[in-house]
CSV table of C-alpha atoms in Angstrom, one decimal:
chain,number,residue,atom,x,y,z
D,1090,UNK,CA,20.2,-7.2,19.6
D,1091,UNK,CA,17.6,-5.6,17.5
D,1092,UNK,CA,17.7,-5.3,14.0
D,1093,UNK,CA,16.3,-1.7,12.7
D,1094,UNK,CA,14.0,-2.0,10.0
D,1095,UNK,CA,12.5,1.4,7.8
D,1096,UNK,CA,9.3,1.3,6.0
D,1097,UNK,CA,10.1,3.7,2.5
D,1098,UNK,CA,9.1,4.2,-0.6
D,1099,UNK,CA,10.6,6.4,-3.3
D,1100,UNK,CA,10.1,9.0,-6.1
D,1101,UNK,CA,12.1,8.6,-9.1
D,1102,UNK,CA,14.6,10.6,-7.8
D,1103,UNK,CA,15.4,8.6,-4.9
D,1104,UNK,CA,13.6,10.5,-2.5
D,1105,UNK,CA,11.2,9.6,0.6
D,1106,UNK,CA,7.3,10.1,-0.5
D,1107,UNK,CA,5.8,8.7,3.2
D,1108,UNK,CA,3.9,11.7,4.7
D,1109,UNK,CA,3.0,12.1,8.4
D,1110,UNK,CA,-0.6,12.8,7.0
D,1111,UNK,CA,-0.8,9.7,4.6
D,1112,UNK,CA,0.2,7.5,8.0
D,1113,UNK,CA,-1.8,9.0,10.5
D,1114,UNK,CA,-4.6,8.4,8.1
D,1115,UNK,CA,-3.3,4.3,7.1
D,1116,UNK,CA,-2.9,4.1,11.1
D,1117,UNK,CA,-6.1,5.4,12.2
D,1118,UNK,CA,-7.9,2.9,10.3
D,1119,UNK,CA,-6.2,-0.2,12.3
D,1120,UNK,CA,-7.8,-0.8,15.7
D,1121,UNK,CA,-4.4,-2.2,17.0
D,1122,UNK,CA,-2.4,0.8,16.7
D,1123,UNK,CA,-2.4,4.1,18.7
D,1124,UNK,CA,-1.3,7.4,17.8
D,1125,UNK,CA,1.4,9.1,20.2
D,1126,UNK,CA,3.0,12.4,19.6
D,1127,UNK,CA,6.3,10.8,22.4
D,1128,UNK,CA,7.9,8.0,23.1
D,1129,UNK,CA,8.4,7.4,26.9
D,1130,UNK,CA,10.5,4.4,27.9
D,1131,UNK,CA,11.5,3.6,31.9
D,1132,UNK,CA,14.5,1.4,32.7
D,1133,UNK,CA,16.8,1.3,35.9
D,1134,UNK,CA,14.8,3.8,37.1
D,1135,UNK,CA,15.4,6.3,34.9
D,1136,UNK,CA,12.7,7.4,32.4
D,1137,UNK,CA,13.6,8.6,29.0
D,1138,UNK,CA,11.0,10.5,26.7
D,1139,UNK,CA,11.3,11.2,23.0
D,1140,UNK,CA,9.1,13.5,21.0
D,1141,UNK,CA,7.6,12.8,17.1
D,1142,UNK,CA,5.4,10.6,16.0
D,1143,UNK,CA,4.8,7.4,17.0
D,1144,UNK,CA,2.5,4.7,15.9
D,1145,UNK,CA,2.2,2.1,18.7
D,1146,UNK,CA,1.2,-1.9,18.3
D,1147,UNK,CA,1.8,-4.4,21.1
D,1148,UNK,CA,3.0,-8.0,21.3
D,1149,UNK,CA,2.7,-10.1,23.9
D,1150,UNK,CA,2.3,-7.0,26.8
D,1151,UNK,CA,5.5,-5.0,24.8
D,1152,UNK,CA,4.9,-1.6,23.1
D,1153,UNK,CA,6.4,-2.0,19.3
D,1154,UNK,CA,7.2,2.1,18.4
D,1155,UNK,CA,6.8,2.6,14.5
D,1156,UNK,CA,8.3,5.9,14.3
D,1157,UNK,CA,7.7,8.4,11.2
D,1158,UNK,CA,10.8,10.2,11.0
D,1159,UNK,CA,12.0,12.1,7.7
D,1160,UNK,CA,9.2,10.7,5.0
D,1161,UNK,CA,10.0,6.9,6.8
D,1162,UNK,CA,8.5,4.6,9.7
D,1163,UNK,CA,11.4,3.0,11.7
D,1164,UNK,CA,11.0,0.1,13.8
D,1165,UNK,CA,13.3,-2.8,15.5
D,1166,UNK,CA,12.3,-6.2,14.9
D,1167,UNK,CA,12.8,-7.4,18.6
D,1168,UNK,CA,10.3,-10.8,17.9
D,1169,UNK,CA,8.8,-12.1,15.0
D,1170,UNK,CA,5.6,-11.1,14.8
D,1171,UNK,CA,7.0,-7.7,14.8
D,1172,UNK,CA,8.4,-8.5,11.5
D,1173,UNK,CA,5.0,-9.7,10.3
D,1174,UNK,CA,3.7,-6.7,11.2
D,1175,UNK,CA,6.3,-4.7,9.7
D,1176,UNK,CA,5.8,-6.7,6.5
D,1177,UNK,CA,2.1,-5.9,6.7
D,1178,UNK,CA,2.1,-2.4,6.5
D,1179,UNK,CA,4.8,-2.1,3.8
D,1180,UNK,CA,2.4,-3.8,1.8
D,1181,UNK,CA,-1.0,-1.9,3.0
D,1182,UNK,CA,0.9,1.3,2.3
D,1183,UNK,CA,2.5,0.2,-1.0
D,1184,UNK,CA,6.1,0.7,0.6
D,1185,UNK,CA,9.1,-1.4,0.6
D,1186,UNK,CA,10.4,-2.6,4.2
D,1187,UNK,CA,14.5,-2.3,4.3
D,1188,UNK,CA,17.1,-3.1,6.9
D,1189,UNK,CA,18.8,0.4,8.5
């Protein structure tokens, strides 16, 4: 099972400062992600799509979704290097990286 993880930081009132601007712009500048404004994912033959905004990186031939959702990036840690990665852009976007 995956474990979720959130990318966050915080105003002094406990609130979310992530905007969708701030990541498209962090993103943009790293040649191993790609922008998607959906989430498509098949299985069993049935095809599920989710609208937002996505951030995509791959490992080993598997699409890793960083989703911005609410002032946060989500993500599940299905293989280490996802963590890595994970840990990675906490730190280029001064952010803290949570389990939930």
């Amino acid at each position: 099972m995956n474990t979720r993880y959130k990318i966050t930081r915080h105003d002094t009132e406990g609130n979310p400062t992530l905007k969708l601007e701030e990541c498209q712009s962090f993103f943009a500048a790293k040649s191993d992600f790609e922008y998607r404004d959906f989430y498509s994912v098949t299985q069993d033959g049935v095809n599920m799509k989710i609208d937002g905004h996505f951030f995509m990186w791959q490992v080993e031939g598997v699409e890793i979704p960083f989703r911005f959702f609410e002032d946060e990036i989500y993500v599940a840690i299905s293989h280490p290097a996802v963590m890595e990665k994970t840990m990675e852009v906490a730190r280029g976007m001064e952010a803290n990286y949570i389990e939930g």
